[in-house]
Amino acid sequence: MYDGSGYHGWQVQENAVTVQEKIQDAIEKILSVRENIVGCSRTDSGVHANMFCFNMRTDKEIDTSKIVRSLNAVLPEDISVISCEEADFNFHARYDCTSKEYKYLIWNDKSRNPFLTGRALHYPGEIDIDLLNEEAKSFLGTHDFSSFCAADSSVEDKTRTVKNIGFEKNGKLIEFKIEADGFLYNMVRIIVGTLLDVNSGKIERGKIEEIINSKDRKSAGKTAAACGLYLNIVNYNK
Amino acid sequence: MYDGSGYHGWQVQENAVTVQEKIQDAIEKILSVRENIVGCSRTDSGVHANMFCFNMRTDKEIDTSKIVRSLNAVLPEDISVISCEEADFNFHARYDCTSKEYKYLIWNDKSRNPFLTGRALHYPGEIDIDLLNEEAKSFLGTHDFSSFCAADSSVEDKTRTVKNIGFEKNGKLIEFKIEADGFLYNMVRIIVGTLLDVNSGKIERGKIEEIINSKDRKSAGKTAAACGLYLNIVNYNK
């Protein structure tokens, strides 16, 4: 679990502080050895995780019942380890993942919410939840999501299967959730941005299928801000 | 609405940054005049507000439909103004308040929640909600709350009427709420601390009434951390 506000995403990179680096630092402090860890996802700069899974191979003996507490004692306050268990030697946190759910938070009020600064998109205009839920249905199923992938992505196969999608409103807080077998670079943020463009009238209603079929990033809407995005659930069901 | 983490409470004081000062600064920027504002409560250092009311008397003409947006544009991100309306000349945000509700958040899990750092008490041990709700009932009604008031308070009449009190559990998040016609200095935090001391066995069960009757701060439990406390509702019903 981590608040990604202060990090340049998960993945280690030069000249930028990342969550992976902080966890590897913590592990090094405890085990006195630098191990590489493998994350289930490469979250972007500013993106959060309510659930996140990583694996590590090590020759060191680890007491899985104690390491969680030891790690939390040396990790920064915006990262928290929840549990640790021994896995098969071949377990891979990213490749073995069967589906993921992302959540996107929108604070829908004229005034900002000081408790959600950096943790939700502030959208002051009206949002028609019923319209967006109707439009969102077009994403369900298996599609080539090229239109909803950042143009600089090098992934070849852009076919993904969306299993669940929808918005829920709780007072002024709107929660968007999407579950799929995998996600392309910026996919959730472009889907949310496009749906908000439909809400504002910038994109015509009933056009999502057409946008998907165009396989052209330019036909979709803007990329919604990173701060509202949370990796929410990671599944390893066979 | 404000996240109190970065402030020494509401009330202006020398050599410390407060919420009142920040709002007065913002008003001065917009109206070009320094006005004193009167808050409904003096929240402590680190205490938050989901709702807060202040009044201001001014000779300046104010467009109440526009000032909210103007204030939010110049206020820091951890303070947000929700609404503004004209009141009777004699309206007083503190004296006219008929009741307030405070909320206290407890994150009840072995691992901390990075999204609640500075915004909830992290309590790793088990909490018996049913026991605490049973014990909390003893606070209901009109009592002299001297035992639940910081020893350095100068208030003379320490009689207050508690109208509602109770804990609710949502997953790992526990919400304590208390409504009263008024609160003494540190009253909510000492009530929460005392109930948590009953939970841990440090204070015997069934002793709350006795502690109230002792009118002695020393008989009650510890003062729970400020970071979990939120002024939640402010009522002005006649």
Tab-separated table of C-alpha atoms in Angstrom:
chain	number	residue	atom	x	y	z
A	1	MET	CA	0.000	0.000	0.000
A	2	TYR	CA	1.460	3.368	-0.890
A	3	ASP	CA	0.618	7.018	-1.359
A	4	GLY	CA	2.369	7.694	-4.650
A	5	SER	CA	2.262	11.518	-4.359
A	6	GLY	CA	5.940	11.763	-3.499
A	7	TYR	CA	7.246	9.167	-5.964
A	8	HIS	CA	8.084	8.886	-9.646
A	9	GLY	CA	6.057	5.695	-9.819
A	10	TRP	CA	7.023	2.168	-8.841
A	11	GLN	CA	9.885	1.261	-11.144
A	12	VAL	CA	13.490	2.134	-10.231
A	13	GLN	CA	14.960	4.829	-12.483
A	14	GLU	CA	17.956	7.104	-12.436
A	15	ASN	CA	17.692	10.516	-10.764
A	16	ALA	CA	14.178	9.951	-9.417
A	17	VAL	CA	12.800	8.547	-6.176
A	18	THR	CA	10.593	5.493	-6.690
A	19	VAL	CA	8.625	3.139	-4.464
A	20	GLN	CA	10.621	0.104	-5.599
A	21	GLU	CA	13.875	1.816	-4.601
A	22	LYS	CA	12.523	2.700	-1.146
A	23	ILE	CA	11.443	-0.892	-0.538
A	24	GLN	CA	14.770	-2.273	-1.782
A	25	ASP	CA	16.532	0.170	0.554
A	26	ALA	CA	14.411	-1.085	3.453
A	27	ILE	CA	15.072	-4.732	2.613
A	28	GLU	CA	18.810	-3.998	2.412
A	29	LYS	CA	18.712	-2.401	5.867
A	30	ILE	CA	17.112	-5.502	7.333
A	31	LEU	CA	18.801	-8.325	5.396
A	32	SER	CA	22.121	-6.567	4.723
A	33	VAL	CA	21.932	-7.569	1.081
A	34	ARG	CA	20.667	-5.666	-1.981
A	35	GLU	CA	17.985	-7.747	-3.711
A	36	ASN	CA	16.004	-6.852	-6.809
A	37	ILE	CA	12.248	-7.056	-6.332
A	38	VAL	CA	9.637	-7.606	-9.059
A	39	GLY	CA	6.430	-5.583	-8.893
A	40	CYS	CA	3.012	-6.556	-10.264
A	41	SER	CA	2.697	-3.267	-12.146
A	42	ARG	CA	4.645	-0.161	-13.124
A	43	THR	CA	2.493	2.535	-11.665
A	44	ASP	CA	3.087	6.050	-13.005
A	45	SER	CA	4.414	9.050	-11.172
A	46	GLY	CA	1.836	10.156	-8.558
A	47	VAL	CA	-0.299	7.009	-8.858
A	48	HIS	CA	-1.261	5.246	-5.623
A	49	ALA	CA	-1.755	1.631	-4.572
A	50	ASN	CA	-4.312	0.250	-2.137
A	51	MET	CA	-2.965	-3.182	-2.971
A	52	PHE	CA	0.322	-4.040	-4.641
A	53	CYS	CA	2.271	-7.256	-4.860
A	54	PHE	CA	5.998	-7.811	-5.375
A	55	ASN	CA	8.198	-10.877	-5.263
A	56	MET	CA	11.820	-11.310	-4.291
A	57	ARG	CA	14.254	-14.198	-4.605
A	58	THR	CA	16.852	-14.389	-1.886
A	59	ASP	CA	19.262	-16.838	-0.290
A	60	LYS	CA	18.741	-15.182	3.083
A	61	GLU	CA	16.534	-16.916	5.634
A	62	ILE	CA	13.434	-14.812	6.227
A	63	ASP	CA	10.978	-15.079	9.073
A	64	THR	CA	7.830	-14.135	7.122
A	65	SER	CA	5.939	-13.548	10.367
A	66	LYS	CA	8.375	-10.851	11.452
A	67	ILE	CA	9.600	-9.123	8.302
A	68	VAL	CA	6.412	-7.063	7.762
A	69	ARG	CA	6.883	-5.251	11.042
A	70	SER	CA	10.621	-4.813	10.476
A	71	LEU	CA	10.053	-3.357	7.019
A	72	ASN	CA	7.365	-0.924	8.212
A	73	ALA	CA	9.741	0.276	10.933
A	74	VAL	CA	12.299	1.427	8.346
A	75	LEU	CA	10.048	2.356	5.396
A	76	PRO	CA	8.844	5.944	4.922
A	77	GLU	CA	5.347	6.677	6.279
A	78	ASP	CA	3.795	6.817	2.803
A	79	ILE	CA	4.611	3.147	2.114
A	80	SER	CA	3.222	0.257	4.153
A	81	VAL	CA	3.795	-3.486	3.827
A	82	ILE	CA	0.722	-5.568	4.679
A	83	SER	CA	1.813	-9.197	4.461
A	84	CYS	CA	4.592	-11.539	3.385
A	85	GLU	CA	4.482	-15.180	2.431
A	86	GLU	CA	6.714	-17.772	0.823
A	87	ALA	CA	5.866	-18.477	-2.828
A	88	ASP	CA	6.872	-21.020	-5.468
A	89	PHE	CA	10.349	-20.388	-6.812
A	90	ASN	CA	8.838	-19.548	-10.208
A	91	PHE	CA	6.193	-17.139	-8.953
A	92	HIS	CA	6.316	-13.830	-10.833
A	93	ALA	CA	4.310	-10.922	-9.428
A	94	ARG	CA	3.658	-9.435	-12.878
A	95	TYR	CA	3.383	-12.410	-15.261
A	96	ASP	CA	1.311	-14.564	-12.903
A	97	CYS	CA	-1.241	-11.856	-12.251
A	98	THR	CA	-4.586	-12.886	-13.776
A	99	SER	CA	-6.443	-9.604	-13.362
A	100	LYS	CA	-6.179	-6.205	-11.761
A	101	GLU	CA	-8.674	-3.618	-10.620
A	102	TYR	CA	-7.915	0.093	-10.746
A	103	LYS	CA	-9.906	2.745	-8.932
A	104	TYR	CA	-10.133	6.393	-9.945
A	105	LEU	CA	-11.357	8.990	-7.440
A	106	ILE	CA	-13.115	12.200	-8.427
A	107	TRP	CA	-14.044	14.913	-5.907
A	108	ASN	CA	-17.127	16.425	-7.509
A	109	ASP	CA	-17.794	19.739	-5.786
A	110	LYS	CA	-17.203	23.405	-6.460
A	111	SER	CA	-14.761	23.590	-3.515
A	112	ARG	CA	-11.729	21.326	-3.259
A	113	ASN	CA	-11.420	18.708	-0.514
A	114	PRO	CA	-8.212	19.383	1.468
A	115	PHE	CA	-8.045	15.707	2.482
A	116	LEU	CA	-7.928	14.634	-1.170
A	117	THR	CA	-5.213	16.966	-2.450
A	118	GLY	CA	-3.016	14.748	-4.646
A	119	ARG	CA	-5.414	11.855	-4.042
A	120	ALA	CA	-8.381	12.596	-6.288
A	121	LEU	CA	-9.212	14.626	-9.369
A	122	HIS	CA	-11.077	17.797	-8.393
A	123	TYR	CA	-13.928	18.181	-10.911
A	124	PRO	CA	-16.171	21.156	-10.069
A	125	GLY	CA	-18.728	20.686	-12.871
A	126	GLU	CA	-21.785	18.448	-12.839
A	127	ILE	CA	-21.278	14.767	-13.577
A	128	ASP	CA	-24.050	12.605	-15.007
A	129	ILE	CA	-23.275	9.226	-13.437
A	130	ASP	CA	-26.045	7.386	-15.293
A	131	LEU	CA	-24.793	8.661	-18.644
A	132	LEU	CA	-21.203	7.691	-17.833
A	133	ASN	CA	-22.203	4.215	-16.656
A	134	GLU	CA	-24.142	3.726	-19.888
A	135	GLU	CA	-21.184	4.912	-21.999
A	136	ALA	CA	-18.693	2.853	-19.987
A	137	LYS	CA	-20.419	-0.397	-20.990
A	138	SER	CA	-18.853	-0.069	-24.455
A	139	PHE	CA	-15.465	-0.852	-22.910
A	140	LEU	CA	-16.599	-4.252	-21.608
A	141	GLY	CA	-15.217	-7.328	-23.339
A	142	THR	CA	-12.148	-7.970	-25.476
A	143	HIS	CA	-10.916	-5.103	-27.653
A	144	ASP	CA	-7.764	-3.694	-29.201
A	145	PHE	CA	-7.241	-0.711	-26.885
A	146	SER	CA	-4.755	1.187	-29.100
A	147	SER	CA	-6.922	4.322	-28.843
A	148	PHE	CA	-6.557	4.172	-25.066
A	149	CYS	CA	-2.807	3.697	-24.855
A	150	ALA	CA	-0.201	6.447	-24.555
A	151	ALA	CA	1.269	7.034	-28.011
A	152	ASP	CA	4.823	6.306	-26.849
A	153	SER	CA	4.071	2.756	-25.681
A	154	SER	CA	6.108	-0.016	-27.266
A	155	VAL	CA	3.755	-2.872	-26.388
A	156	GLU	CA	2.807	-4.841	-29.503
A	157	ASP	CA	-0.387	-6.651	-28.578
A	158	LYS	CA	-2.864	-4.067	-27.376
A	159	THR	CA	-5.763	-6.468	-26.915
A	160	ARG	CA	-7.137	-6.541	-23.384
A	161	THR	CA	-10.320	-7.881	-21.796
A	162	VAL	CA	-12.309	-5.567	-19.544
A	163	LYS	CA	-14.367	-7.597	-17.044
A	164	ASN	CA	-16.034	-4.901	-14.945
A	165	ILE	CA	-16.395	-1.165	-15.243
A	166	GLY	CA	-18.539	1.482	-13.579
A	167	PHE	CA	-18.974	4.641	-11.538
A	168	GLU	CA	-20.454	4.974	-8.051
A	169	LYS	CA	-21.352	8.170	-6.255
A	170	ASN	CA	-21.049	8.611	-2.485
A	171	GLY	CA	-22.011	12.172	-1.655
A	172	LYS	CA	-19.484	14.332	-3.449
A	173	LEU	CA	-17.007	11.511	-4.012
A	174	ILE	CA	-17.203	9.560	-7.261
A	175	GLU	CA	-15.421	6.218	-7.514
A	176	PHE	CA	-14.686	4.712	-10.891
A	177	LYS	CA	-13.559	1.079	-10.953
A	178	ILE	CA	-12.286	-1.009	-13.830
A	179	GLU	CA	-11.126	-4.622	-13.808
A	180	ALA	CA	-9.222	-6.173	-16.706
A	181	ASP	CA	-6.785	-8.984	-17.421
A	182	GLY	CA	-4.159	-6.327	-18.072
A	183	PHE	CA	-3.752	-2.628	-18.776
A	184	LEU	CA	-1.832	-0.600	-21.343
A	185	TYR	CA	0.250	2.457	-20.519
A	186	ASN	CA	-2.130	5.230	-19.314
A	187	MET	CA	-5.158	3.119	-20.296
A	188	VAL	CA	-7.277	3.836	-17.200
A	189	ARG	CA	-6.443	7.536	-17.232
A	190	ILE	CA	-7.360	7.879	-20.937
A	191	ILE	CA	-10.617	5.951	-20.393
A	192	VAL	CA	-11.558	8.229	-17.481
A	193	GLY	CA	-10.515	11.351	-19.411
A	194	THR	CA	-12.563	10.263	-22.428
A	195	LEU	CA	-15.659	9.555	-20.324
A	196	LEU	CA	-15.312	12.981	-18.671
A	197	ASP	CA	-15.075	14.495	-22.154
A	198	VAL	CA	-18.371	12.756	-22.992
A	199	ASN	CA	-19.805	14.186	-19.759
A	200	SER	CA	-18.781	17.717	-20.700
A	201	GLY	CA	-20.051	17.314	-24.274
A	202	LYS	CA	-16.590	17.605	-25.805
A	203	ILE	CA	-17.021	14.090	-27.185
A	204	GLU	CA	-20.416	13.048	-28.563
A	205	ARG	CA	-22.475	10.414	-26.748
A	206	GLY	CA	-22.513	6.861	-28.117
A	207	LYS	CA	-19.109	7.195	-29.799
A	208	ILE	CA	-16.950	4.966	-27.554
A	209	GLU	CA	-17.223	1.929	-29.832
A	210	GLU	CA	-16.183	4.062	-32.797
A	211	ILE	CA	-13.233	5.457	-30.846
A	212	ILE	CA	-12.114	1.941	-29.890
A	213	ASN	CA	-12.420	0.761	-33.501
A	214	SER	CA	-10.371	3.685	-34.828
A	215	LYS	CA	-7.309	2.339	-32.973
A	216	ASP	CA	-6.098	5.915	-32.897
A	217	ARG	CA	-5.058	7.623	-29.647
A	218	LYS	CA	-6.063	10.983	-31.139
A	219	SER	CA	-9.729	10.009	-31.381
A	220	ALA	CA	-9.975	9.434	-27.596
A	221	GLY	CA	-10.136	12.141	-24.925
A	222	LYS	CA	-7.554	13.623	-22.623
A	223	THR	CA	-5.474	11.685	-20.099
A	224	ALA	CA	-6.996	12.239	-16.631
A	225	ALA	CA	-4.588	13.365	-13.881
A	226	ALA	CA	-2.459	10.666	-12.234
A	227	CYS	CA	-3.347	11.738	-8.689
A	228	GLY	CA	-6.831	10.158	-8.832
A	229	LEU	CA	-5.589	6.695	-9.779
A	230	TYR	CA	-5.170	3.744	-7.407
A	231	LEU	CA	-4.118	0.194	-8.166
A	232	ASN	CA	-6.890	-1.350	-6.065
A	233	ILE	CA	-6.896	-5.150	-6.337
A	234	VAL	CA	-4.377	-7.629	-7.762
A	235	ASN	CA	-5.650	-11.134	-8.493
A	236	TYR	CA	-3.672	-14.366	-8.918
A	237	ASN	CA	-6.580	-16.780	-9.371
A	238	LYS	CA	-5.867	-19.537	-11.832
B	1	MET	CA	-12.910	22.279	5.827
B	2	TYR	CA	-9.226	21.892	6.687
B	3	ASP	CA	-6.475	19.351	7.132
B	4	GLY	CA	-4.982	20.549	10.403
B	5	SER	CA	-1.708	18.573	10.087
B	6	GLY	CA	0.324	21.635	9.194
B	7	TYR	CA	-1.276	24.068	11.665
B	8	HIS	CA	-1.066	24.967	15.334
B	9	GLY	CA	-4.842	24.786	15.559
B	10	TRP	CA	-7.443	27.352	14.583
B	11	GLN	CA	-6.789	30.314	16.857
B	12	VAL	CA	-4.249	32.996	15.908
B	13	GLN	CA	-1.165	32.964	18.139
B	14	GLU	CA	2.291	34.432	18.022
B	15	ASN	CA	5.108	32.509	16.359
B	16	ALA	CA	2.872	29.727	15.049
B	17	VAL	CA	0.950	29.200	11.820
B	18	THR	CA	-2.789	28.792	12.374
B	19	VAL	CA	-5.843	28.256	10.184
B	20	GLN	CA	-7.485	31.497	11.318
B	21	GLU	CA	-4.393	33.471	10.284
B	22	LYS	CA	-4.338	31.835	6.830
B	23	ILE	CA	-7.994	32.673	6.255
B	24	GLN	CA	-7.533	36.249	7.484
B	25	ASP	CA	-4.559	36.552	5.101
B	26	ALA	CA	-6.731	35.319	2.234
B	27	ILE	CA	-9.565	37.719	3.095
B	28	GLU	CA	-7.068	40.586	3.258
B	29	LYS	CA	-5.761	39.683	-0.200
B	30	ILE	CA	-9.270	39.836	-1.642
B	31	LEU	CA	-10.856	42.718	0.300
B	32	SER	CA	-7.663	44.738	0.935
B	33	VAL	CA	-8.611	45.083	4.576
B	34	ARG	CA	-7.553	43.068	7.637
B	35	GLU	CA	-10.675	41.766	9.389
B	36	ASN	CA	-10.844	39.632	12.513
B	37	ILE	CA	-12.881	36.443	12.073
B	38	VAL	CA	-14.609	34.489	14.840
B	39	GLY	CA	-14.440	30.688	14.678
B	40	CYS	CA	-16.971	28.222	16.090
B	41	SER	CA	-14.272	26.311	17.969
B	42	ARG	CA	-10.589	26.482	18.904
B	43	THR	CA	-9.325	23.258	17.447
B	44	ASP	CA	-5.965	22.041	18.758
B	45	SER	CA	-2.722	21.695	16.890
B	46	GLY	CA	-3.071	18.889	14.305
B	47	VAL	CA	-6.852	18.597	14.644
B	48	HIS	CA	-8.898	18.620	11.413
B	49	ALA	CA	-12.301	19.978	10.403
B	50	ASN	CA	-14.788	18.423	8.001
B	51	MET	CA	-17.087	21.302	8.834
B	52	PHE	CA	-16.191	24.603	10.481
B	53	CYS	CA	-18.014	27.900	10.707
B	54	PHE	CA	-16.643	31.406	11.194
B	55	ASN	CA	-18.230	34.824	11.065
B	56	MET	CA	-16.819	38.189	10.068
B	57	ARG	CA	-18.126	41.734	10.375
B	58	THR	CA	-17.025	44.068	7.635
B	59	ASP	CA	-17.960	47.382	6.038
B	60	LYS	CA	-16.831	46.081	2.660
B	61	GLU	CA	-19.452	45.016	0.147
B	62	ILE	CA	-19.154	41.275	-0.429
B	63	ASP	CA	-20.636	39.253	-3.260
B	64	THR	CA	-21.350	36.062	-1.293
B	65	SER	CA	-21.829	34.114	-4.519
B	66	LYS	CA	-18.275	34.864	-5.653
B	67	ILE	CA	-16.136	35.093	-2.519
B	68	VAL	CA	-15.931	31.320	-1.957
B	69	ARG	CA	-14.170	30.803	-5.262
B	70	SER	CA	-11.921	33.838	-4.727
B	71	LEU	CA	-10.899	32.635	-1.263
B	72	ASN	CA	-10.145	29.099	-2.458
B	73	ALA	CA	-7.954	30.535	-5.203
B	74	VAL	CA	-5.652	32.202	-2.655
B	75	LEU	CA	-5.936	29.805	0.313
B	76	PRO	CA	-3.403	26.992	0.770
B	77	GLU	CA	-4.509	23.576	-0.550
B	78	ASP	CA	-5.122	22.191	2.944
B	79	ILE	CA	-7.901	24.718	3.642
B	80	SER	CA	-11.110	24.933	1.629
B	81	VAL	CA	-14.092	27.278	1.979
B	82	ILE	CA	-17.435	25.637	1.162
B	83	SER	CA	-20.026	28.396	1.392
B	84	CYS	CA	-20.676	31.990	2.455
B	85	GLU	CA	-23.891	33.701	3.428
B	86	GLU	CA	-24.998	36.925	5.043
B	87	ALA	CA	-25.994	36.579	8.705
B	88	ASP	CA	-27.676	38.723	11.352
B	89	PHE	CA	-25.387	41.431	12.662
B	90	ASN	CA	-25.372	39.712	16.056
B	91	PHE	CA	-24.602	36.215	14.805
B	92	HIS	CA	-21.660	34.696	16.679
B	93	ALA	CA	-20.132	31.495	15.273
B	94	ARG	CA	-19.135	30.231	18.729
B	95	TYR	CA	-21.816	31.475	21.137
B	96	ASP	CA	-24.747	30.731	18.804
B	97	CYS	CA	-23.652	27.160	18.145
B	98	THR	CA	-26.194	24.783	19.719
B	99	SER	CA	-24.275	21.531	19.312
B	100	LYS	CA	-21.195	20.052	17.682
B	101	GLU	CA	-20.201	16.618	16.564
B	102	TYR	CA	-16.609	15.429	16.644
B	103	LYS	CA	-15.316	12.366	14.843
B	104	TYR	CA	-12.248	10.372	15.845
B	105	LEU	CA	-10.620	8.013	13.322
B	106	ILE	CA	-8.693	4.899	14.309
B	107	TRP	CA	-6.843	2.733	11.785
B	108	ASN	CA	-7.030	-0.683	13.395
B	109	ASP	CA	-4.508	-2.916	11.667
B	110	LYS	CA	-1.020	-4.231	12.305
B	111	SER	CA	0.321	-2.205	9.355
B	112	ARG	CA	-0.151	1.548	9.086
B	113	ASN	CA	-2.291	3.083	6.339
B	114	PRO	CA	-0.139	5.517	4.333
B	115	PHE	CA	-3.265	7.483	3.332
B	116	LEU	CA	-4.090	8.145	6.983
B	117	THR	CA	-0.719	9.354	8.223
B	118	GLY	CA	-1.535	12.378	10.409
B	119	ARG	CA	-5.228	11.731	9.849
B	120	ALA	CA	-6.032	8.805	12.120
B	121	LEU	CA	-4.650	7.095	15.207
B	122	HIS	CA	-2.823	3.892	14.232
B	123	TYR	CA	-3.884	1.245	16.759
B	124	PRO	CA	-2.400	-2.169	15.934
B	125	GLY	CA	-4.058	-4.160	18.767
B	126	GLU	CA	-7.511	-5.709	18.785
B	127	ILE	CA	-10.449	-3.433	19.532
B	128	ASP	CA	-13.692	-4.761	21.010
B	129	ILE	CA	-16.264	-2.428	19.442
B	130	ASP	CA	-19.213	-3.915	21.349
B	131	LEU	CA	-17.441	-3.423	24.669
B	132	LEU	CA	-16.516	0.167	23.839
B	133	ASN	CA	-20.046	1.016	22.686
B	134	GLU	CA	-21.394	-0.404	25.948
B	135	GLU	CA	-18.879	1.595	28.009
B	136	ALA	CA	-19.451	4.769	25.972
B	137	LYS	CA	-23.115	4.873	27.033
B	138	SER	CA	-22.013	6.101	30.474
B	139	PHE	CA	-21.043	9.423	28.900
B	140	LEU	CA	-24.583	10.114	27.630
B	141	GLY	CA	-26.530	12.862	29.353
B	142	THR	CA	-25.545	15.841	31.464
B	143	HIS	CA	-22.429	15.514	33.615
B	144	ASP	CA	-19.639	17.554	35.127
B	145	PHE	CA	-16.809	16.519	32.789
B	146	SER	CA	-13.903	17.758	34.965
B	147	SER	CA	-12.267	14.319	34.709
B	148	PHE	CA	-12.259	14.682	30.927
B	149	CYS	CA	-10.811	18.173	30.682
B	150	ALA	CA	-7.125	19.067	30.335
B	151	ALA	CA	-5.859	20.071	33.793
B	152	ASP	CA	-4.740	23.508	32.581
B	153	SER	CA	-8.199	24.623	31.452
B	154	SER	CA	-9.588	27.769	33.052
B	155	VAL	CA	-13.251	27.126	32.191
B	156	GLU	CA	-15.398	27.312	35.330
B	157	ASP	CA	-18.565	25.437	34.450
B	158	LYS	CA	-17.558	21.994	33.258
B	159	THR	CA	-21.070	20.650	32.838
B	160	ARG	CA	-21.858	19.466	29.332
B	161	THR	CA	-24.610	17.356	27.768
B	162	VAL	CA	-23.601	14.465	25.516
B	163	LYS	CA	-26.416	13.684	23.070
B	164	ASN	CA	-24.930	10.879	20.969
B	165	ILE	CA	-21.847	8.710	21.247
B	166	GLY	CA	-20.633	5.530	19.593
B	167	PHE	CA	-18.125	3.568	17.534
B	168	GLU	CA	-18.613	2.107	14.060
B	169	LYS	CA	-16.305	-0.273	12.248
B	170	ASN	CA	-15.797	-0.250	8.475
B	171	GLY	CA	-13.198	-2.857	7.633
B	172	LYS	CA	-10.043	-1.724	9.398
B	173	LEU	CA	-11.267	1.818	9.935
B	174	ILE	CA	-13.023	2.637	13.198
B	175	GLU	CA	-15.039	5.848	13.454
B	176	PHE	CA	-15.945	7.251	16.840
B	177	LYS	CA	-18.553	10.028	16.915
B	178	ILE	CA	-19.701	12.196	19.789
B	179	GLU	CA	-22.259	15.000	19.773
B	180	ALA	CA	-22.649	17.433	22.675
B	181	ASP	CA	-23.869	20.957	23.365
B	182	GLY	CA	-20.261	21.912	23.998
B	183	PHE	CA	-16.838	20.438	24.664
B	184	LEU	CA	-14.095	21.127	27.183
B	185	TYR	CA	-10.417	21.419	26.325
B	186	ASN	CA	-9.204	17.972	25.138
B	187	MET	CA	-12.527	16.383	26.155
B	188	VAL	CA	-12.976	14.165	23.076
B	189	ARG	CA	-9.355	13.059	23.082
B	190	ILE	CA	-9.472	12.119	26.792
B	191	ILE	CA	-12.767	10.244	26.288
B	192	VAL	CA	-11.267	8.280	23.370
B	193	GLY	CA	-8.025	7.653	25.287
B	194	THR	CA	-9.962	6.439	28.321
B	195	LEU	CA	-12.121	4.082	26.248
B	196	LEU	CA	-8.996	2.685	24.565
B	197	ASP	CA	-7.525	2.154	28.044
B	198	VAL	CA	-10.660	0.157	28.924
B	199	ASN	CA	-10.172	-1.811	25.690
B	200	SER	CA	-6.574	-2.668	26.616
B	201	GLY	CA	-7.514	-3.563	30.199
B	202	LYS	CA	-5.521	-0.679	31.702
B	203	ILE	CA	-8.777	0.688	33.103
B	204	GLU	CA	-11.355	-1.736	34.520
B	205	ARG	CA	-14.677	-2.219	32.727
B	206	GLY	CA	-17.759	-0.492	34.121
B	207	LYS	CA	-15.798	2.301	35.777
B	208	ILE	CA	-16.680	5.273	33.518
B	209	GLU	CA	-19.424	6.544	35.825
B	210	GLU	CA	-17.031	6.413	38.761
B	211	ILE	CA	-14.380	8.282	36.785
B	212	ILE	CA	-16.890	11.004	35.831
B	213	ASN	CA	-18.019	11.336	39.457
B	214	SER	CA	-14.450	11.649	40.742
B	215	LYS	CA	-14.140	14.993	38.858
B	216	ASP	CA	-10.416	14.265	38.746
B	217	ARG	CA	-8.472	14.309	35.482
B	218	LYS	CA	-6.026	11.784	36.964
B	219	SER	CA	-8.676	9.084	37.234
B	220	ALA	CA	-9.340	9.119	33.479
B	221	GLY	CA	-7.100	7.622	30.796
B	222	LYS	CA	-4.553	9.101	28.451
B	223	THR	CA	-5.241	11.868	25.903
B	224	ALA	CA	-5.537	10.241	22.450
B	225	ALA	CA	-3.399	11.754	19.659
B	226	ALA	CA	-4.716	14.941	18.019
B	227	CYS	CA	-4.256	13.602	14.473
B	228	GLY	CA	-7.342	11.361	14.654
B	229	LEU	CA	-9.727	14.167	15.628
B	230	TYR	CA	-12.113	15.987	13.263
B	231	LEU	CA	-14.674	18.662	14.017
B	232	ASN	CA	-17.411	17.003	11.974
B	233	ILE	CA	-20.714	18.884	12.269
B	234	VAL	CA	-21.595	22.308	13.676
B	235	ASN	CA	-25.266	22.962	14.443
B	236	TYR	CA	-27.084	26.273	14.874
B	237	ASN	CA	-30.631	24.973	15.388
B	238	LYS	CA	-32.644	26.981	17.837
